Coordinates of C-alpha atoms and ligand atoms in Angstrom, one line a residue:
Chain A
M1 CA 10.4 -30.6 -23.1
A2 CA 6.9 -30.4 -21.6
Q3 CA 4.5 -28.4 -21.8
P4 CA 5.0 -24.3 -22.1
I5 CA 2.8 -23.2 -18.9
I6 CA 2.9 -19.4 -20.2
E7 CA 4.0 -18.0 -23.6
I8 CA 5.1 -14.8 -24.3
K9 CA 5.0 -13.4 -28.0
N10 CA 5.9 -10.7 -29.0
L11 CA 5.6 -8.5 -25.9
I12 CA 6.4 -5.4 -26.5
K13 CA 7.1 -2.8 -23.3
K14 CA 7.4 0.9 -22.9
F15 CA 7.8 3.4 -20.2
G16 CA 6.8 6.6 -21.9
D17 CA 8.8 6.8 -25.2
R18 CA 11.8 3.6 -23.3
T19 CA 11.1 0.2 -25.0
V20 CA 12.5 -1.8 -22.0
L21 CA 11.1 -4.5 -23.5
D22 CA 11.5 -4.8 -27.6
G23 CA 10.1 -8.5 -29.1
V24 CA 10.0 -10.6 -26.8
H25 CA 8.9 -14.7 -27.6
A26 CA 9.2 -17.3 -24.3
V27 CA 8.1 -20.8 -23.7
I28 CA 7.9 -21.6 -19.9
P29 CA 7.8 -25.4 -19.6
E30 CA 5.1 -26.5 -16.9
G31 CA 7.0 -27.8 -14.0
K32 CA 10.4 -26.8 -14.4
I33 CA 12.4 -24.4 -13.6
T34 CA 13.5 -21.8 -15.9
V35 CA 16.0 -19.1 -15.1
I36 CA 16.0 -15.7 -16.6
M37 CA 19.3 -13.9 -16.3
G38 CA 20.7 -10.7 -17.8
G39 CA 22.5 -7.6 -17.0
S40 CA 21.6 -5.5 -14.9
G41 CA 18.4 -3.1 -16.5
C42 CA 18.2 -5.3 -19.4
G43 CA 14.4 -6.2 -18.6
K44 CA 13.8 -8.8 -16.3
S45 CA 12.1 -7.2 -13.2
T46 CA 10.2 -6.0 -16.2
L47 CA 9.3 -8.6 -18.1
L48 CA 8.4 -11.0 -14.7
R49 CA 5.5 -7.9 -13.7
H50 CA 4.0 -8.4 -16.6
L51 CA 3.8 -12.6 -16.2
I52 CA 2.3 -11.5 -13.0
G53 CA 0.2 -8.5 -14.5
L54 CA 1.6 -6.1 -12.3
H55 CA 2.0 -4.7 -15.3
R56 CA 0.3 -4.4 -19.0
P57 CA 1.8 -4.4 -22.1
T58 CA 2.2 -2.2 -24.8
S59 CA 2.1 -5.1 -27.1
G60 CA 2.2 -9.0 -27.2
E61 CA 1.0 -11.5 -26.1
V62 CA 1.7 -13.3 -22.1
W63 CA -0.2 -16.4 -22.4
V64 CA -1.0 -18.1 -18.7
D65 CA -2.6 -21.7 -17.9
G66 CA -4.4 -21.3 -21.2
K67 CA -5.2 -17.5 -21.0
N68 CA -4.2 -14.6 -22.6
I69 CA -3.6 -11.8 -19.3
A70 CA -2.5 -9.7 -21.3
G71 CA -6.7 -9.2 -22.5
L72 CA -7.6 -9.9 -18.9
D73 CA -9.6 -7.4 -17.3
E74 CA -9.1 -7.1 -13.2
P75 CA -11.4 -10.3 -11.7
G76 CA -9.8 -12.4 -14.4
M77 CA -6.5 -11.1 -13.2
N78 CA -6.8 -11.9 -9.8
D79 CA -8.6 -16.2 -10.9
V80 CA -4.3 -16.4 -12.7
R81 CA -3.2 -14.7 -9.6
K82 CA -4.7 -17.2 -7.0
K83 CA -2.8 -19.9 -8.7
F84 CA 0.6 -17.6 -8.5
G85 CA 2.8 -17.3 -5.8
M86 CA 6.2 -14.0 -6.8
L87 CA 9.3 -13.8 -3.9
F88 CA 10.1 -10.2 -4.5
Q89 CA 13.6 -8.9 -5.4
G90 CA 13.6 -7.2 -1.7
S91 CA 10.6 -9.6 0.1
A92 CA 8.0 -7.1 1.0
L93 CA 6.2 -8.7 3.4
F94 CA 4.1 -7.2 6.1
N95 CA 6.1 -4.8 8.1
S96 CA 3.3 -4.0 10.5
M97 CA 2.4 -7.6 10.9
T98 CA 4.4 -11.2 12.5
V99 CA 6.1 -13.6 10.8
G100 CA 2.9 -16.6 10.6
E101 CA 0.3 -13.3 10.1
N102 CA 2.1 -12.3 7.0
V103 CA 1.7 -16.4 5.9
A104 CA -1.9 -16.8 6.6
V105 CA -2.9 -13.8 4.9
P106 CA -3.5 -15.6 1.2
L107 CA -5.5 -17.9 3.3
K108 CA -7.4 -16.0 5.3
E109 CA -7.7 -14.0 2.5
H110 CA -9.0 -16.9 0.2
T111 CA -10.1 -19.8 1.7
D112 CA -12.5 -20.3 4.7
L113 CA -10.7 -22.7 6.6
S114 CA -10.4 -21.8 10.3
P115 CA -8.2 -19.9 12.5
E116 CA -6.7 -23.7 14.1
I117 CA -5.9 -25.1 10.2
I118 CA -4.6 -21.7 9.7
R119 CA -2.0 -22.1 11.7
I120 CA -1.5 -25.5 11.8
I121 CA -0.8 -24.5 7.6
V122 CA 1.4 -21.7 8.6
R123 CA 3.6 -24.1 11.2
V124 CA 4.5 -26.1 7.9
K125 CA 5.0 -23.7 5.7
L126 CA 7.6 -21.8 8.3
E127 CA 8.8 -25.5 9.0
L128 CA 9.5 -25.8 4.4
V129 CA 11.6 -23.3 4.7
G130 CA 13.8 -23.5 7.9
L131 CA 12.0 -20.9 10.3
T132 CA 10.1 -23.5 12.6
G133 CA 9.0 -20.9 16.2
F134 CA 9.4 -18.3 14.1
E135 CA 5.4 -17.3 14.7
N136 CA 5.7 -13.8 16.7
F137 CA 8.9 -12.8 14.8
M138 CA 8.0 -9.7 13.8
P139 CA 10.2 -8.7 10.1
H140 CA 12.0 -5.6 11.3
E141 CA 13.9 -8.5 14.4
I142 CA 14.3 -11.1 11.7
S143 CA 17.3 -11.0 9.1
G144 CA 17.3 -10.4 5.6
G145 CA 18.0 -13.9 4.5
M146 CA 14.8 -15.1 6.8
K147 CA 13.0 -12.1 5.5
K148 CA 12.7 -13.8 2.4
R149 CA 12.3 -17.7 2.9
V150 CA 9.0 -15.4 5.3
A151 CA 8.1 -14.6 2.0
L152 CA 9.0 -17.8 -0.2
A153 CA 6.6 -19.2 2.9
R154 CA 4.2 -16.7 2.4
A155 CA 4.1 -17.3 -1.7
I156 CA 3.7 -21.0 -1.2
A157 CA 0.9 -20.4 1.1
L158 CA -2.0 -22.0 -1.2
D159 CA 0.0 -24.2 -2.7
P160 CA 0.4 -22.4 -6.2
K161 CA 1.0 -23.9 -9.2
I162 CA 3.8 -20.9 -10.4
V163 CA 6.8 -19.4 -8.6
F164 CA 8.4 -16.8 -9.8
Y165 CA 11.2 -15.3 -7.8
D166 CA 13.0 -12.0 -8.6
E167 CA 16.7 -12.3 -6.8
P168 CA 16.2 -14.8 -4.7
G169 CA 20.5 -15.4 -3.7
A170 CA 20.3 -11.3 -4.1
G171 CA 22.2 -10.4 -0.8
L172 CA 22.4 -13.5 0.8
D173 CA 26.0 -14.6 2.2
P174 CA 26.6 -18.2 -0.1
I175 CA 25.2 -20.7 2.3
T176 CA 22.2 -18.8 3.1
A177 CA 21.3 -19.0 -1.3
S178 CA 22.4 -22.4 -1.4
M179 CA 19.4 -23.3 0.8
I180 CA 17.1 -21.6 -1.0
D181 CA 18.0 -22.8 -4.6
R182 CA 17.4 -26.1 -2.6
L183 CA 14.0 -24.7 -1.4
I184 CA 13.5 -24.0 -5.4
L185 CA 14.6 -27.8 -6.2
D186 CA 12.9 -29.1 -3.9
L187 CA 9.8 -27.6 -4.5
S188 CA 10.2 -28.2 -8.4
K189 CA 10.5 -32.0 -7.8
K190 CA 8.6 -32.6 -5.3
L191 CA 6.3 -30.7 -5.3
S192 CA 6.7 -30.9 -9.7
I193 CA 6.6 -26.7 -9.0
T194 CA 6.6 -24.3 -12.1
S195 CA 9.6 -21.9 -11.0
V196 CA 10.8 -19.3 -12.9
V197 CA 14.1 -17.3 -11.4
V198 CA 15.0 -14.1 -12.4
T199 CA 19.4 -15.0 -11.3
H200 CA 22.6 -12.8 -11.9
E201 CA 24.4 -15.5 -10.1
M202 CA 25.8 -17.7 -12.6
K203 CA 26.2 -20.9 -9.9
S204 CA 23.0 -20.8 -8.7
A205 CA 21.6 -20.8 -12.1
F206 CA 23.8 -24.1 -12.8
R207 CA 22.2 -25.1 -10.4
I208 CA 19.1 -25.4 -10.2
A209 CA 18.3 -24.3 -14.2
D210 CA 16.4 -26.7 -16.4
Q211 CA 16.0 -24.6 -19.2
I212 CA 17.2 -19.9 -19.0
I213 CA 17.1 -17.7 -20.6
I214 CA 19.0 -15.1 -21.6
L215 CA 18.2 -11.3 -22.0
Q216 CA 20.0 -8.5 -23.7
K217 CA 18.4 -5.0 -23.7
G218 CA 14.5 -6.3 -23.5
K219 CA 15.4 -9.2 -26.5
V220 CA 15.8 -12.8 -25.7
L221 CA 19.9 -13.5 -27.0
Q222 CA 19.4 -17.7 -26.3
V223 CA 17.5 -19.6 -24.7
G224 CA 18.7 -23.3 -23.6
T225 CA 19.5 -25.6 -20.3
A226 CA 22.7 -24.9 -17.8
E227 CA 25.1 -27.1 -20.6
D228 CA 23.9 -25.2 -24.0
I229 CA 24.7 -21.4 -22.1
Q230 CA 27.8 -23.1 -21.4
N231 CA 28.8 -24.5 -24.8
S232 CA 27.2 -21.4 -25.9
T233 CA 29.8 -19.6 -29.1
N234 CA 28.0 -16.0 -28.5
A235 CA 30.7 -13.9 -27.5
Y236 CA 27.9 -12.1 -25.2
V237 CA 27.5 -15.0 -23.2
Q238 CA 30.1 -15.9 -22.7
Q239 CA 31.7 -12.4 -22.0
F240 CA 28.7 -13.3 -19.4
I241 CA 28.8 -16.1 -17.4
Q242 CA 32.7 -15.2 -17.2
G243 CA 32.1 -12.1 -15.7
E244 CA 34.8 -9.9 -17.9
P245 CA 34.9 -6.4 -17.6
E246 CA 35.7 -5.9 -20.9
G247 CA 34.6 -7.9 -24.2
A248 CA 32.0 -7.6 -26.3
I249 CA 30.0 -5.2 -24.8
P250 CA 33.2 -2.5 -22.9
F251 CA 33.1 -2.0 -19.6
K252 CA 34.0 1.5 -20.2
Q253 CA 33.5 3.7 -24.2
T254 CA 35.4 3.9 -26.6
S255 CA 37.3 7.0 -25.5
E256 CA 36.5 9.3 -28.3
A257 CA 32.8 7.9 -28.1
Y258 CA 34.2 8.7 -23.8
L259 CA 35.1 12.4 -25.2
K260 CA 32.6 13.5 -27.9
G261 CA 29.9 13.1 -25.4
L262 CA 31.3 14.9 -22.1
L263 CA 31.9 17.5 -25.4
D264 CA 28.2 17.3 -26.4
T265 CA 26.7 17.9 -22.7
Chain B
M1 CA -0.4 38.0 -16.2
K2 CA -0.4 35.4 -19.0
E3 CA 1.9 33.9 -16.4
T4 CA -1.1 34.0 -13.3
C5 CA -3.4 32.8 -15.7
G6 CA -1.8 30.2 -16.8
K7 CA -0.7 28.7 -13.6
V8 CA -3.7 29.8 -12.0
G9 CA -5.7 27.6 -15.0
R10 CA -3.2 24.5 -13.6
T11 CA -3.9 24.6 -9.8
T12 CA -6.7 24.5 -10.9
F13 CA -6.8 21.9 -13.3
L14 CA -4.4 19.9 -10.7
L15 CA -7.6 20.8 -8.0
L16 CA -10.7 18.9 -10.0
A17 CA -8.2 16.5 -11.0
G18 CA -7.1 15.3 -7.9
I19 CA -10.7 15.6 -6.4
A20 CA -11.8 13.3 -9.2
R21 CA -9.0 10.3 -7.9
I22 CA -10.1 10.9 -4.4
W23 CA -14.2 10.9 -5.6
E24 CA -12.8 7.9 -7.2
L25 CA -11.4 5.8 -4.4
G26 CA -14.6 7.3 -1.9
S27 CA -16.5 4.9 -4.5
E28 CA -14.3 2.4 -4.7
V29 CA -14.6 2.1 -0.6
G30 CA -18.2 2.0 -0.6
R31 CA -18.7 -0.4 -2.7
F32 CA -16.3 -2.8 -0.7
F33 CA -18.2 -1.5 1.7
L34 CA -21.3 -2.6 0.3
T35 CA -20.2 -5.6 0.0
S36 CA -19.7 -6.6 3.2
F37 CA -22.7 -6.8 3.9
V38 CA -23.3 -9.8 1.3
R39 CA -19.8 -10.9 2.6
P40 CA -18.3 -9.9 5.8
K41 CA -15.3 -11.2 5.3
T42 CA -14.9 -8.0 2.4
I43 CA -14.0 -6.0 5.9
P44 CA -9.5 -7.8 7.0
R45 CA -10.7 -7.3 10.3
E46 CA -7.7 -7.1 12.2
T47 CA -6.7 -4.3 10.9
F48 CA -10.4 -2.4 11.8
F49 CA -9.8 -3.2 15.1
R50 CA -5.7 -2.6 14.8
Q51 CA -6.9 1.0 13.4
M52 CA -9.9 1.7 16.0
V53 CA -7.4 1.2 18.9
L54 CA -4.9 3.9 17.0
I55 CA -7.2 6.4 16.8
G56 CA -9.7 5.9 19.5
I57 CA -8.2 5.0 22.5
D58 CA -4.2 6.3 22.1
S59 CA -6.2 10.2 20.7
T60 CA -8.7 10.3 23.1
A61 CA -6.0 12.7 25.6
I62 CA -4.6 14.8 23.4
V63 CA -7.6 15.9 22.0
S64 CA -9.5 16.0 25.4
L65 CA -6.3 17.9 26.5
V66 CA -7.1 20.4 23.1
G67 CA -10.6 20.6 23.8
A68 CA -9.7 21.9 27.0
A69 CA -7.5 24.4 26.2
V70 CA -10.3 26.2 23.0
G71 CA -12.8 25.9 25.8
T72 CA -11.0 27.8 28.7
V73 CA -10.2 30.3 26.0
L74 CA -13.3 30.6 25.3
A75 CA -15.1 31.1 28.1
L76 CA -12.2 33.5 29.3
Q77 CA -12.6 35.8 26.1
A78 CA -16.2 35.5 25.9
A79 CA -16.5 36.5 29.4
Y80 CA -14.5 39.4 29.0
S81 CA -16.9 40.7 25.6
L82 CA -20.1 39.9 27.5
K83 CA -19.4 41.5 30.8
T84 CA -19.6 45.8 28.8
F85 CA -23.0 44.0 28.3
G86 CA -23.4 42.7 31.5
A87 CA -23.9 38.7 30.5
V88 CA -21.6 37.5 32.3
M89 CA -23.4 34.4 32.9
Y90 CA -24.0 33.5 29.1
T91 CA -21.4 32.5 28.7
G92 CA -22.0 29.1 29.6
S93 CA -24.2 29.0 26.4
L94 CA -22.1 30.8 24.3
V95 CA -18.9 28.1 24.7
G96 CA -21.5 25.0 24.8
V97 CA -23.0 26.0 21.3
A98 CA -19.7 26.9 19.9
M99 CA -18.3 23.9 20.8
A100 CA -20.5 21.1 19.9
R101 CA -21.7 22.9 16.8
E102 CA -18.1 24.3 15.6
L103 CA -14.7 23.6 17.6
G104 CA -15.4 20.1 19.1
P105 CA -15.8 18.2 15.2
L106 CA -13.3 21.1 13.7
I107 CA -10.7 20.6 17.0
A108 CA -11.6 16.6 16.9
A109 CA -10.8 17.2 13.1
I110 CA -7.3 18.6 12.9
V111 CA -5.8 16.7 16.0
I112 CA -6.6 13.6 14.0
C113 CA -5.2 14.9 10.6
G114 CA -2.1 15.7 12.0
R115 CA -2.2 11.8 14.1
I116 CA -3.5 9.7 12.1
G117 CA -3.4 11.1 8.3
A118 CA 0.3 11.6 8.3
R119 CA 0.4 8.2 10.0
M120 CA -1.5 6.6 7.3
A121 CA 0.1 8.4 5.0
A122 CA 3.2 7.4 5.5
E123 CA 2.7 3.8 6.5
L124 CA 0.5 3.9 2.7
G125 CA 3.0 5.0 1.6
T126 CA 6.3 3.3 3.0
M127 CA 4.3 -0.3 1.9
R128 CA 4.0 1.1 -2.0
V129 CA 7.6 1.8 -2.0
Q130 CA 8.5 -1.5 -0.7
E131 CA 6.2 -3.3 -2.6
E132 CA 4.2 -4.8 -0.5
V133 CA 0.9 -3.1 -2.1
D134 CA 2.2 -4.8 -5.4
A135 CA 3.0 -8.3 -2.9
L136 CA -1.2 -7.7 -1.7
T137 CA -2.2 -7.0 -6.1
T138 CA -0.1 -9.6 -7.0
M139 CA -1.6 -12.1 -3.6
A140 CA -5.2 -11.2 -5.9
I141 CA -5.8 -8.9 -2.6
N142 CA -7.1 -6.0 -4.0
P143 CA -5.0 -3.2 -1.6
V144 CA -8.2 -0.9 -1.7
R145 CA -10.3 -3.4 0.4
F146 CA -7.8 -4.5 2.1
L147 CA -5.6 -0.8 2.9
V148 CA -8.2 1.4 2.3
L149 CA -11.5 0.2 3.6
P150 CA -10.7 -0.7 7.6
R151 CA -8.9 2.4 7.8
V152 CA -11.7 5.0 6.4
L153 CA -14.6 2.7 8.7
A154 CA -12.8 2.9 11.4
L155 CA -11.6 7.0 11.0
A156 CA -15.5 7.2 10.1
I157 CA -16.5 5.2 13.6
M158 CA -13.8 6.4 15.8
L159 CA -13.6 10.8 15.0
P160 CA -17.4 11.3 15.3
C161 CA -16.4 9.9 19.2
L162 CA -13.5 11.7 20.0
S163 CA -15.8 14.8 18.2
V164 CA -18.2 14.4 21.5
I165 CA -15.3 13.9 23.6
A166 CA -13.5 17.5 22.4
D167 CA -17.3 19.0 22.7
V168 CA -17.2 18.1 26.9
M169 CA -13.8 19.0 27.7
G170 CA -14.2 22.2 26.1
M171 CA -17.6 22.6 27.6
L172 CA -16.0 21.6 30.7
G173 CA -13.1 23.7 30.7
G174 CA -15.0 26.7 30.0
Y175 CA -17.9 25.6 33.4
L176 CA -13.6 25.4 34.8
I177 CA -12.9 29.1 34.4
G178 CA -16.9 30.3 35.1
I179 CA -17.2 29.0 37.5
T180 CA -13.4 30.1 39.6
G181 CA -12.6 32.9 37.8
L182 CA -15.8 34.4 36.3
G183 CA -17.7 34.0 39.4
I184 CA -20.5 32.8 38.3
N185 CA -22.6 30.4 39.9
S186 CA -22.4 26.8 39.3
Y187 CA -25.9 25.8 37.9
V188 CA -26.0 29.5 36.3
Y189 CA -23.6 27.8 34.3
I190 CA -25.3 25.3 33.2
S191 CA -28.4 26.3 33.1
K192 CA -27.5 29.1 31.4
T193 CA -25.5 25.8 29.0
I194 CA -28.1 23.1 28.4
D195 CA -31.5 25.9 28.0
A196 CA -28.7 27.0 25.3
L197 CA -27.6 23.4 23.1
V198 CA -30.4 21.4 21.3
L199 CA -30.7 18.8 19.2
K200 CA -29.9 19.8 16.2
D201 CA -26.7 21.3 17.6
I202 CA -25.6 18.2 18.7
Y203 CA -26.4 15.8 15.4
T204 CA -25.0 18.8 13.1
G205 CA -21.8 18.7 14.8
L206 CA -22.1 14.3 14.0
A207 CA -22.9 14.8 10.5
K208 CA -20.3 17.1 10.3
S209 CA -17.3 14.9 11.8
F210 CA -18.5 12.1 10.2
I211 CA -17.7 13.5 6.7
F212 CA -14.2 14.9 8.5
S213 CA -13.4 12.1 8.9
I214 CA -13.9 10.3 6.0
L215 CA -11.9 13.0 4.1
I216 CA -8.7 12.6 6.2
A217 CA -9.1 7.8 5.5
L218 CA -9.7 9.2 2.2
V219 CA -7.0 12.5 1.6
S220 CA -4.7 10.4 3.1
C221 CA -5.0 7.1 2.5
H222 CA -4.8 8.2 -1.0
Q223 CA -1.6 10.6 -0.7
G224 CA -0.1 7.3 0.5
L225 CA -1.0 4.9 -2.0
T226 CA -0.6 7.0 -5.2
V227 CA 3.8 7.6 -3.7
S228 CA 6.4 6.9 -7.0
G229 CA 10.0 7.3 -5.9
G230 CA 11.8 6.5 -1.9
A231 CA 11.6 7.8 1.0
D232 CA 11.6 11.9 0.3
A233 CA 8.7 10.9 -1.8
V234 CA 7.0 9.7 1.3
G235 CA 7.8 12.6 3.2
K236 CA 6.5 14.7 0.7
A237 CA 3.1 12.6 0.7
T238 CA 2.6 12.4 4.1
T239 CA 2.9 16.5 4.3
Q240 CA 0.4 16.6 1.1
A241 CA -1.7 14.8 3.7
V242 CA -2.0 16.5 6.6
V243 CA -2.3 20.0 3.8
I244 CA -4.5 19.2 1.9
S245 CA -6.7 18.0 4.6
I246 CA -6.7 20.9 6.5
V247 CA -8.1 22.9 3.5
L248 CA -10.9 20.5 2.6
I249 CA -11.8 20.3 6.0
I250 CA -12.0 24.1 7.0
V251 CA -13.5 24.2 2.8
V252 CA -16.1 21.9 3.8
D253 CA -16.8 23.3 6.8
C254 CA -17.8 26.6 5.3
L255 CA -20.5 25.1 3.1
A256 CA -21.3 22.5 5.4
T257 CA -22.2 25.4 8.2
A258 CA -24.2 27.2 5.1
V259 CA -26.5 24.7 3.8
I260 CA -27.1 23.9 7.5
Y261 CA -28.2 26.7 9.0
Y262 CA -28.8 29.4 5.7
A263 CA -30.2 26.4 3.1
L264 CA -31.9 23.6 5.2
P265 CA -35.8 24.7 6.9
T266 CA -35.1 25.2 10.7
Ligands
ATP301 N1 8.0 1.6 -13.5 C1 8.7 2.0 -14.6 N2 8.9 3.3 -15.4 C2 9.7 3.9 -16.1 N3 11.1 3.0 -16.7 C3 10.9 2.0 -15.5 C4 9.8 1.9 -14.6 N4 10.2 0.5 -14.4 C5 11.6 -0.1 -15.4 N5 11.5 0.9 -16.0 C6 13.3 0.7 -16.1 O1 13.6 -0.6 -17.0 C7 14.4 -0.7 -17.4 C8 14.5 -2.2 -16.8 O2 14.5 -2.8 -15.3 P1 14.5 -3.3 -14.8 O3 13.8 -2.7 -13.2 O4 13.7 -4.3 -15.7 O5 15.7 -4.2 -14.8 P2 16.1 -6.2 -13.7 O6 16.9 -6.1 -15.3 O7 15.6 -6.4 -12.8 O8 17.1 -4.9 -13.5 P3 18.8 -5.4 -12.2 O9 18.8 -6.6 -12.8 O10 19.4 -4.2 -11.2 O11 17.1 -5.8 -11.4 C9 15.6 0.2 -16.7 O12 16.3 0.6 -17.3 C10 14.6 0.8 -16.3 O13 14.3 2.5 -15.5
MG302 MG1 14.4 -6.4 -11.3

């Protein structure tokens, strides 16, 4: 495996007295695509938010590019963040700006490039995600899939070393979703960008992943290549990739437990 | 009794904590403003100009209208009372002084509070809910610098201008009623107004208006940025922004008037 660019050591996060991440250990290799999977509410987005410094760990360490970001102050964190791009679950485009202005925001804020050069870069980035000619549209005038692609163009505007994707394919038709997968692969292979992708889509995960991390209840259940995961003997992992409602994790509680639960309250 | 005390105590605590947070936001904005002298890029220009247009141009009509209406009412009421002393011709002085010192800044602030304060809170609240604020943070862009600073600056420039417009429109409203309805000679009305007004009336009004603008912008942005939850939380923050700003404006107005006219040497 390549050099690790991110190392998570015994990461614990509590919201109040609820433990959401319960001692996560993980290594993310440089220049590869790592996919994080797991059931809804198992803490995937929370883990991602720790990697970009939006949450501070309750305890544990997060090493990004040689720095423990758990101990960094805001200015230090901002230096690390300039190497990141992040694609949010809901795109998070700025609704009062046009598509072009959205992509230009990081360029205007963090470089001293002239407006003409910025305009050219914006056009190149939009071309890269297949949205040539959409500079002057407002976010509410384009579809959800197009918003995701604009958000991706914005995320890679500064040529980051690492791009994080929170459910890039969620809510998209299969063709658009596989197009986004294609983009992720292209970025990773051609520009050797490290990608960390949170997803539910089994097919897309197996298509793009160099490494898959499966989370369950705030812990890492299994790590391996797509093949390792497909051949896993772990009952939960099998149930998860087959997408079966019955199995190691029951969809319903047993009827006794259910009855007891009803009567208890 | 005990319950009431508890409630009062809690409310006071919340109030003080709220003021402390707004103060904190204000000092952060202040720091960025100072930085902007060294590094002009600190101020996001587009947002700044967009807000100036939004506040200045788009609110002129409504502020003028309300200002003129208040001036008219004031003239009518004043003349009615002044008649008893045979001093109707002093209507102009009264309207002029009241508008410049008090009503102009206050009317402009309250109209802007409803129009712009609510809008700022709703806009920033929606941005928070839709992860746009988080997106800024991950792009290493400070949301206070990028969102709050331009709004505070735009309002601090525009509100004093609007309050001058309210002053003038109020006096104009009074003047029109004075010469038509009350039968005061036009020349007398104008000269009484000018005699009564001193420079201090104008600049204290402007100073107040400046303070109000900072209050409205900080309170509204703070309410917006601290939204957590969904659409209902945004709605609540919007209402809160308007209510808190108006209460603070009135309180600060009382304090400022007391200080300017009683505590400071004349
Ligand atoms: N700011 C917060 N305050 C309190 N609890 C939170 C907060 N953020 C997340 N949680 C809780 O942490 C748990 C994990 O949330 P998270 O968003 O990481 O799940 P997820 O794995 O991304 O789920 P999904 O696949 O549905 O997006 C959830 O049970 C959620 O209720
Ligand atoms: Mg999530």
